[in-house]
Every structure is written in structure tokens, then in C-alpha cells.
Amino acid sequence: MAYKKILVAIDRSSQAEAVFEQALDLAAKEQSTLMLVHCLNWEPQEMMTPYVGLGTIADVDVYGSIRKVQQENLQKHVEENKEWLRSYAQQANDHGIAAEVSCELADPSVGICDLAQKWGADLIVLGRRGLGGLKEIVLGSVSNYVVHHAPCSVLVVQGVATPSLELTTTGTPVTRDTK
């Protein structure tokens, strides 16, 4: 199967480079176009919670002023992330591969799947944190969600193993590689 449109979901983790390199290799072989995406999980109602009840004080709209500052900060953050994505797009362009960028304001799991659907992606390439057990249950797994809900094929890139400190039954620390 030919992958003509590859959506590359990257974050600011140490795995971003490995995910990008894998997608770049595939795009070169398949003569594909890349869509580089980063999702910002931004929920305005959570950000406003501490200020509920302030409302308007002496004809000064405190709530509106706070919201305006938050919107400005969000816009700045979006632009910074787009610039970061553009640096990857430039690397792709330098290799003769067309690349677009998108910074989505969405839960990463849902945002990646939605963009893949809208853009008509043939493949999604993303990394994984390597969480397991209770951590994955509590924190969730973007890669797991995407694998089960994506409208196309998904390639999950395993990052570099990082040492993890565990305790044996006797309480002695043991270092092992996690994947």
C-alpha cells in the first residue's frame, strides 16, 4: 500500500526526533506529503476556575481581563509551537519532501484522529511514552487511543529505552531498560 499523506504527531518529548526521522524515511520512500501536527490540550473552563465569582468589580471586568490575557498567552504558545513545527517542515523540504504544519487546540488523542480524517491521511506516525500498568490507566495513552480510533493505518514508533529504577522484593534497587 502506498502512503501518500502521512500525518506525523509529535510532541516536545525526547522521542519527537525519532518519530520525525521514521516519518521522513517513509515519506522519502513513498514520495509522500507530510502533515506535522502538535496538539495543545487547552481547556479554558479549567483555566478560569480559580476566578469564578470575581465577575465585575466596580465596573472593571476582571473575568474578561483575565480571559484576554489567557487568550494572548495561548496565541503566543500556538505561534511558538507552529514555529517549532516549521523547523521540522524545513528539514523535510530540504530532503525534497512537501510538509505542512498544524497546531491543534484539542486533546491529543482526539485531535490526531480528527485531523487525520479531515486531511485524508493514509498513515499516522506517532511515538509512545512506554507507560504501562497503573500509570497508563491513570494517565491514558494517546498512542493506544489513536491505534483504536484512527481512520487509517498507524505506525507507533518505539523510542529509545530509558533506565527505570525498580525495587526487588528485598528492597534492593535494580535498574532495567523500559520499552
PDB file of N, CA and C in Angstrom, residues 58-131:
ATOM      1  N   ALA A  58     -16.629  46.950  40.595  1.00  0.00           N
ATOM      2  CA  ALA A  58     -16.544  48.405  40.388  1.00  0.00           C
ATOM      3  C   ALA A  58     -16.364  48.753  38.910  1.00  0.00           C
ATOM      4  N   ASP A  59     -17.220  48.160  38.088  1.00  0.00           N
ATOM      5  CA  ASP A  59     -17.220  48.408  36.645  1.00  0.00           C
ATOM      6  C   ASP A  59     -15.934  47.969  35.944  1.00  0.00           C
ATOM      7  N   VAL A  60     -15.142  47.110  36.576  1.00  0.00           N
ATOM      8  CA  VAL A  60     -13.941  46.559  35.950  1.00  0.00           C
ATOM      9  C   VAL A  60     -14.221  45.078  35.713  1.00  0.00           C
ATOM     10  N   ASP A  61     -14.160  44.663  34.480  1.00  0.00           N
ATOM     11  CA  ASP A  61     -14.450  43.277  34.129  1.00  0.00           C
ATOM     12  C   ASP A  61     -13.195  42.433  34.365  1.00  0.00           C
ATOM     13  N   VAL A  62     -13.010  41.967  35.603  1.00  0.00           N
ATOM     14  CA  VAL A  62     -11.836  41.180  35.971  1.00  0.00           C
ATOM     15  C   VAL A  62     -11.809  39.876  35.184  1.00  0.00           C
ATOM     16  N   TYR A  63     -12.952  39.214  35.120  1.00  0.00           N
ATOM     17  CA  TYR A  63     -13.046  37.943  34.418  1.00  0.00           C
ATOM     18  C   TYR A  63     -12.646  38.112  32.950  1.00  0.00           C
ATOM     19  N   GLY A  64     -13.153  39.149  32.303  1.00  0.00           N
ATOM     20  CA  GLY A  64     -12.821  39.411  30.903  1.00  0.00           C
ATOM     21  C   GLY A  64     -11.351  39.753  30.716  1.00  0.00           C
ATOM     22  N   SER A  65     -10.769  40.487  31.652  1.00  0.00           N
ATOM     23  CA  SER A  65      -9.351  40.852  31.565  1.00  0.00           C
ATOM     24  C   SER A  65      -8.469  39.623  31.690  1.00  0.00           C
ATOM     25  N   ILE A  66      -8.828  38.751  32.612  1.00  0.00           N
ATOM     26  CA  ILE A  66      -8.056  37.515  32.797  1.00  0.00           C
ATOM     27  C   ILE A  66      -8.163  36.662  31.542  1.00  0.00           C
ATOM     28  N   ARG A  67      -9.367  36.566  31.022  1.00  0.00           N
ATOM     29  CA  ARG A  67      -9.589  35.772  29.815  1.00  0.00           C
ATOM     30  C   ARG A  67      -8.776  36.334  28.641  1.00  0.00           C
ATOM     31  N   LYS A  68      -8.726  37.645  28.515  1.00  0.00           N
ATOM     32  CA  LYS A  68      -7.965  38.271  27.429  1.00  0.00           C
ATOM     33  C   LYS A  68      -6.475  37.928  27.551  1.00  0.00           C
ATOM     34  N   VAL A  69      -5.930  38.007  28.757  1.00  0.00           N
ATOM     35  CA  VAL A  69      -4.521  37.672  28.978  1.00  0.00           C
ATOM     36  C   VAL A  69      -4.276  36.202  28.637  1.00  0.00           C
ATOM     37  N   GLN A  70      -5.201  35.339  29.063  1.00  0.00           N
ATOM     38  CA  GLN A  70      -5.045  33.921  28.763  1.00  0.00           C
ATOM     39  C   GLN A  70      -5.095  33.662  27.257  1.00  0.00           C
ATOM     40  N   GLN A  71      -5.986  34.340  26.552  1.00  0.00           N
ATOM     41  CA  GLN A  71      -6.081  34.196  25.105  1.00  0.00           C
ATOM     42  C   GLN A  71      -4.789  34.653  24.432  1.00  0.00           C
ATOM     43  N   GLU A  72      -4.242  35.759  24.900  1.00  0.00           N
ATOM     44  CA  GLU A  72      -2.982  36.259  24.339  1.00  0.00           C
ATOM     45  C   GLU A  72      -1.844  35.267  24.594  1.00  0.00           C
ATOM     46  N   ASN A  73      -1.783  34.717  25.798  1.00  0.00           N
ATOM     47  CA  ASN A  73      -0.754  33.725  26.123  1.00  0.00           C
ATOM     48  C   ASN A  73      -0.921  32.470  25.279  1.00  0.00           C
ATOM     49  N   LEU A  74      -2.169  32.054  25.096  1.00  0.00           N
ATOM     50  CA  LEU A  74      -2.442  30.876  24.276  1.00  0.00           C
ATOM     51  C   LEU A  74      -1.991  31.114  22.837  1.00  0.00           C
ATOM     52  N   GLN A  75      -2.331  32.269  22.290  1.00  0.00           N
ATOM     53  CA  GLN A  75      -1.946  32.584  20.912  1.00  0.00           C
ATOM     54  C   GLN A  75      -0.423  32.593  20.768  1.00  0.00           C
ATOM     55  N   LYS A  76       0.260  33.134  21.750  1.00  0.00           N
ATOM     56  CA  LYS A  76       1.728  33.145  21.738  1.00  0.00           C
ATOM     57  C   LYS A  76       2.260  31.714  21.766  1.00  0.00           C
ATOM     58  N   HIS A  77       1.667  30.871  22.600  1.00  0.00           N
ATOM     59  CA  HIS A  77       2.080  29.469  22.706  1.00  0.00           C
ATOM     60  C   HIS A  77       1.840  28.723  21.387  1.00  0.00           C
ATOM     61  N   VAL A  78       0.702  28.976  20.749  1.00  0.00           N
ATOM     62  CA  VAL A  78       0.393  28.358  19.458  1.00  0.00           C
ATOM     63  C   VAL A  78       1.430  28.768  18.422  1.00  0.00           C
ATOM     64  N   GLU A  79       1.749  30.054  18.363  1.00  0.00           N
ATOM     65  CA  GLU A  79       2.730  30.535  17.389  1.00  0.00           C
ATOM     66  C   GLU A  79       4.118  29.943  17.635  1.00  0.00           C
ATOM     67  N   GLU A  80       4.516  29.827  18.903  1.00  0.00           N
ATOM     68  CA  GLU A  80       5.810  29.214  19.232  1.00  0.00           C
ATOM     69  C   GLU A  80       5.858  27.765  18.751  1.00  0.00           C
ATOM     70  N   ASN A  81       4.760  27.047  18.956  1.00  0.00           N
ATOM     71  CA  ASN A  81       4.715  25.649  18.530  1.00  0.00           C
ATOM     72  C   ASN A  81       4.677  25.519  17.017  1.00  0.00           C
ATOM     73  N   LYS A  82       3.993  26.430  16.335  1.00  0.00           N
ATOM     74  CA  LYS A  82       3.994  26.404  14.875  1.00  0.00           C
ATOM     75  C   LYS A  82       5.403  26.652  14.337  1.00  0.00           C
ATOM     76  N   GLU A  83       6.110  27.577  14.962  1.00  0.00           N
ATOM     77  CA  GLU A  83       7.491  27.854  14.540  1.00  0.00           C
ATOM     78  C   GLU A  83       8.369  26.624  14.761  1.00  0.00           C
ATOM     79  N   TRP A  84       8.187  25.954  15.880  1.00  0.00           N
ATOM     80  CA  TRP A  84       8.917  24.719  16.172  1.00  0.00           C
ATOM     81  C   TRP A  84       8.600  23.658  15.112  1.00  0.00           C
ATOM     82  N   LEU A  85       7.324  23.507  14.747  1.00  0.00           N
ATOM     83  CA  LEU A  85       6.932  22.554  13.714  1.00  0.00           C
ATOM     84  C   LEU A  85       7.508  22.944  12.357  1.00  0.00           C
ATOM     85  N   ARG A  86       7.569  24.246  12.085  1.00  0.00           N
ATOM     86  CA  ARG A  86       8.117  24.716  10.808  1.00  0.00           C
ATOM     87  C   ARG A  86       9.588  24.321  10.654  1.00  0.00           C
ATOM     88  N   SER A  87      10.309  24.233  11.770  1.00  0.00           N
ATOM     89  CA  SER A  87      11.709  23.804  11.681  1.00  0.00           C
ATOM     90  C   SER A  87      11.789  22.356  11.188  1.00  0.00           C
ATOM     91  N   TYR A  88      10.857  21.518  11.621  1.00  0.00           N
ATOM     92  CA  TYR A  88      10.792  20.144  11.103  1.00  0.00           C
ATOM     93  C   TYR A  88      10.361  20.148   9.634  1.00  0.00           C
ATOM     94  N   ALA A  89       9.388  20.987   9.295  1.00  0.00           N
ATOM     95  CA  ALA A  89       8.920  21.069   7.913  1.00  0.00           C
ATOM     96  C   ALA A  89      10.064  21.495   6.993  1.00  0.00           C
ATOM     97  N   GLN A  90      10.904  22.411   7.460  1.00  0.00           N
ATOM     98  CA  GLN A  90      12.047  22.856   6.663  1.00  0.00           C
ATOM     99  C   GLN A  90      13.022  21.704   6.430  1.00  0.00           C
ATOM    100  N   GLN A  91      13.229  20.877   7.457  1.00  0.00           N
ATOM    101  CA  GLN A  91      14.099  19.705   7.293  1.00  0.00           C
ATOM    102  C   GLN A  91      13.532  18.773   6.216  1.00  0.00           C
ATOM    103  N   ALA A  92      12.211  18.584   6.237  1.00  0.00           N
ATOM    104  CA  ALA A  92      11.566  17.737   5.228  1.00  0.00           C
ATOM    105  C   ALA A  92      11.736  18.359   3.841  1.00  0.00           C
ATOM    106  N   ASN A  93      11.500  19.668   3.745  1.00  0.00           N
ATOM    107  CA  ASN A  93      11.661  20.373   2.471  1.00  0.00           C
ATOM    108  C   ASN A  93      13.083  20.249   1.942  1.00  0.00           C
ATOM    109  N   ASP A  94      14.056  20.305   2.838  1.00  0.00           N
ATOM    110  CA  ASP A  94      15.460  20.155   2.458  1.00  0.00           C
ATOM    111  C   ASP A  94      15.743  18.788   1.851  1.00  0.00           C
ATOM    112  N   HIS A  95      14.897  17.789   2.196  1.00  0.00           N
ATOM    113  CA  HIS A  95      15.026  16.443   1.635  1.00  0.00           C
ATOM    114  C   HIS A  95      14.089  16.237   0.443  1.00  0.00           C
ATOM    115  N   GLY A  96      13.480  17.332  -0.029  1.00  0.00           N
ATOM    116  CA  GLY A  96      12.595  17.248  -1.183  1.00  0.00           C
ATOM    117  C   GLY A  96      11.205  16.720  -0.866  1.00  0.00           C
ATOM    118  N   ILE A  97      10.805  16.803   0.392  1.00  0.00           N
ATOM    119  CA  ILE A  97       9.502  16.291   0.818  1.00  0.00           C
ATOM    120  C   ILE A  97       8.614  17.465   1.225  1.00  0.00           C
ATOM    121  N   ALA A  98       7.434  17.529   0.627  1.00  0.00           N
ATOM    122  CA  ALA A  98       6.480  18.583   0.966  1.00  0.00           C
ATOM    123  C   ALA A  98       5.938  18.341   2.374  1.00  0.00           C
ATOM    124  N   ALA A  99       5.830  19.413   3.145  1.00  0.00           N
ATOM    125  CA  ALA A  99       5.342  19.282   4.521  1.00  0.00           C
ATOM    126  C   ALA A  99       4.504  20.488   4.904  1.00  0.00           C
ATOM    127  N   GLU A 100       3.416  20.203   5.619  1.00  0.00           N
ATOM    128  CA  GLU A 100       2.548  21.227   6.180  1.00  0.00           C
ATOM    129  C   GLU A 100       2.639  21.122   7.693  1.00  0.00           C
ATOM    130  N   VAL A 101       2.186  22.152   8.399  1.00  0.00           N
ATOM    131  CA  VAL A 101       2.169  22.106   9.863  1.00  0.00           C
ATOM    132  C   VAL A 101       0.791  22.478  10.388  1.00  0.00           C
ATOM    133  N   SER A 102       0.467  21.935  11.559  1.00  0.00           N
ATOM    134  CA  SER A 102      -0.790  22.263  12.220  1.00  0.00           C
ATOM    135  C   SER A 102      -0.594  22.155  13.717  1.00  0.00           C
ATOM    136  N   CYS A 103      -1.022  23.181  14.413  1.00  0.00           N
ATOM    137  CA  CYS A 103      -1.013  23.163  15.873  1.00  0.00           C
ATOM    138  C   CYS A 103      -2.477  23.191  16.305  1.00  0.00           C
ATOM    139  N   GLU A 104      -2.950  22.074  16.836  1.00  0.00           N
ATOM    140  CA  GLU A 104      -4.360  21.910  17.168  1.00  0.00           C
ATOM    141  C   GLU A 104      -4.618  22.179  18.646  1.00  0.00           C
ATOM    142  N   LEU A 105      -5.721  22.861  18.935  1.00  0.00           N
ATOM    143  CA  LEU A 105      -6.165  23.051  20.313  1.00  0.00           C
ATOM    144  C   LEU A 105      -7.169  21.945  20.598  1.00  0.00           C
ATOM    145  N   ALA A 106      -6.656  20.818  21.062  1.00  0.00           N
ATOM    146  CA  ALA A 106      -7.500  19.648  21.276  1.00  0.00           C
ATOM    147  C   ALA A 106      -6.783  18.640  22.150  1.00  0.00           C
ATOM    148  N   ASP A 107      -7.560  17.751  22.727  1.00  0.00           N
ATOM    149  CA  ASP A 107      -6.978  16.594  23.392  1.00  0.00           C
ATOM    150  C   ASP A 107      -6.168  15.861  22.323  1.00  0.00           C
ATOM    151  N   PRO A 108      -4.907  15.520  22.582  1.00  0.00           N
ATOM    152  CA  PRO A 108      -4.084  14.908  21.545  1.00  0.00           C
ATOM    153  C   PRO A 108      -4.696  13.649  20.914  1.00  0.00           C
ATOM    154  N   SER A 109      -5.278  12.791  21.716  1.00  0.00           N
ATOM    155  CA  SER A 109      -5.864  11.556  21.189  1.00  0.00           C
ATOM    156  C   SER A 109      -6.909  11.848  20.131  1.00  0.00           C
ATOM    157  N   VAL A 110      -7.863  12.682  20.478  1.00  0.00           N
ATOM    158  CA  VAL A 110      -8.973  13.008  19.584  1.00  0.00           C
ATOM    159  C   VAL A 110      -8.503  13.926  18.452  1.00  0.00           C
ATOM    160  N   GLY A 111      -7.662  14.895  18.769  1.00  0.00           N
ATOM    161  CA  GLY A 111      -7.187  15.843  17.770  1.00  0.00           C
ATOM    162  C   GLY A 111      -6.435  15.175  16.637  1.00  0.00           C
ATOM    163  N   ILE A 112      -5.600  14.211  16.950  1.00  0.00           N
ATOM    164  CA  ILE A 112      -4.830  13.491  15.927  1.00  0.00           C
ATOM    165  C   ILE A 112      -5.776  12.732  15.003  1.00  0.00           C
ATOM    166  N   CYS A 113      -6.722  12.013  15.582  1.00  0.00           N
ATOM    167  CA  CYS A 113      -7.676  11.236  14.768  1.00  0.00           C
ATOM    168  C   CYS A 113      -8.552  12.149  13.914  1.00  0.00           C
ATOM    169  N   ASP A 114      -9.031  13.244  14.494  1.00  0.00           N
ATOM    170  CA  ASP A 114      -9.870  14.181  13.744  1.00  0.00           C
ATOM    171  C   ASP A 114      -9.117  14.804  12.575  1.00  0.00           C
ATOM    172  N   LEU A 115      -7.886  15.243  12.814  1.00  0.00           N
ATOM    173  CA  LEU A 115      -7.106  15.850  11.740  1.00  0.00           C
ATOM    174  C   LEU A 115      -6.792  14.833  10.652  1.00  0.00           C
ATOM    175  N   ALA A 116      -6.481  13.597  11.044  1.00  0.00           N
ATOM    176  CA  ALA A 116      -6.208  12.544  10.060  1.00  0.00           C
ATOM    177  C   ALA A 116      -7.427  12.336   9.158  1.00  0.00           C
ATOM    178  N   GLN A 117      -8.612  12.369   9.755  1.00  0.00           N
ATOM    179  CA  GLN A 117      -9.846  12.214   8.988  1.00  0.00           C
ATOM    180  C   GLN A 117     -10.046  13.395   8.032  1.00  0.00           C
ATOM    181  N   LYS A 118      -9.926  14.620   8.562  1.00  0.00           N
ATOM    182  CA  LYS A 118     -10.147  15.830   7.748  1.00  0.00           C
ATOM    183  C   LYS A 118      -9.131  15.946   6.614  1.00  0.00           C
ATOM    184  N   TRP A 119      -7.886  15.619   6.896  1.00  0.00           N
ATOM    185  CA  TRP A 119      -6.809  15.786   5.925  1.00  0.00           C
ATOM    186  C   TRP A 119      -6.753  14.621   4.930  1.00  0.00           C
ATOM    187  N   GLY A 120      -7.388  13.513   5.272  1.00  0.00           N
ATOM    188  CA  GLY A 120      -7.361  12.332   4.409  1.00  0.00           C
ATOM    189  C   GLY A 120      -6.054  11.571   4.481  1.00  0.00           C
ATOM    190  N   ALA A 121      -5.498  11.470   5.692  1.00  0.00           N
ATOM    191  CA  ALA A 121      -4.216  10.782   5.884  1.00  0.00           C
ATOM    192  C   ALA A 121      -4.327   9.290   5.556  1.00  0.00           C
ATOM    193  N   ASP A 122      -3.256   8.751   4.985  1.00  0.00           N
ATOM    194  CA  ASP A 122      -3.157   7.316   4.721  1.00  0.00           C
ATOM    195  C   ASP A 122      -2.465   6.600   5.874  1.00  0.00           C
ATOM    196  N   LEU A 123      -1.686   7.375   6.640  1.00  0.00           N
ATOM    197  CA  LEU A 123      -0.900   6.804   7.735  1.00  0.00           C
ATOM    198  C   LEU A 123      -0.677   7.873   8.795  1.00  0.00           C
ATOM    199  N   ILE A 124      -0.729   7.445  10.049  1.00  0.00           N
ATOM    200  CA  ILE A 124      -0.364   8.306  11.177  1.00  0.00           C
ATOM    201  C   ILE A 124       0.898   7.721  11.785  1.00  0.00           C
ATOM    202  N   VAL A 125       1.892   8.560  12.018  1.00  0.00           N
ATOM    203  CA  VAL A 125       3.124   8.141  12.694  1.00  0.00           C
ATOM    204  C   VAL A 125       3.191   8.919  13.997  1.00  0.00           C
ATOM    205  N   LEU A 126       3.344   8.197  15.106  1.00  0.00           N
ATOM    206  CA  LEU A 126       3.461   8.836  16.413  1.00  0.00           C
ATOM    207  C   LEU A 126       4.305   7.969  17.327  1.00  0.00           C
ATOM    208  N   GLY A 127       4.725   8.540  18.431  1.00  0.00           N
ATOM    209  CA  GLY A 127       5.536   7.816  19.401  1.00  0.00           C
ATOM    210  C   GLY A 127       4.687   7.342  20.558  1.00  0.00           C
ATOM    211  N   ARG A 128       5.356   6.719  21.509  1.00  0.00           N
ATOM    212  CA  ARG A 128       4.680   6.276  22.716  1.00  0.00           C
ATOM    213  C   ARG A 128       5.566   6.548  23.913  1.00  0.00           C
ATOM    214  N   ARG A 129       4.912   6.793  25.036  1.00  0.00           N
ATOM    215  CA  ARG A 129       5.656   7.104  26.256  1.00  0.00           C
ATOM    216  C   ARG A 129       6.198   5.858  26.927  1.00  0.00           C
ATOM    217  N   GLY A 130       5.629   4.724  26.642  1.00  0.00           N
ATOM    218  CA  GLY A 130       6.094   3.495  27.267  1.00  0.00           C
ATOM    219  C   GLY A 130       5.515   3.269  28.643  1.00  0.00           C
ATOM    220  N   LEU A 131       4.405   3.913  28.935  1.00  0.00           N
ATOM    221  CA  LEU A 131       3.759   3.692  30.219  1.00  0.00           C
ATOM    222  C   LEU A 131       3.094   2.325  30.218  1.00  0.00           C
TER     223      LEU A 131
END
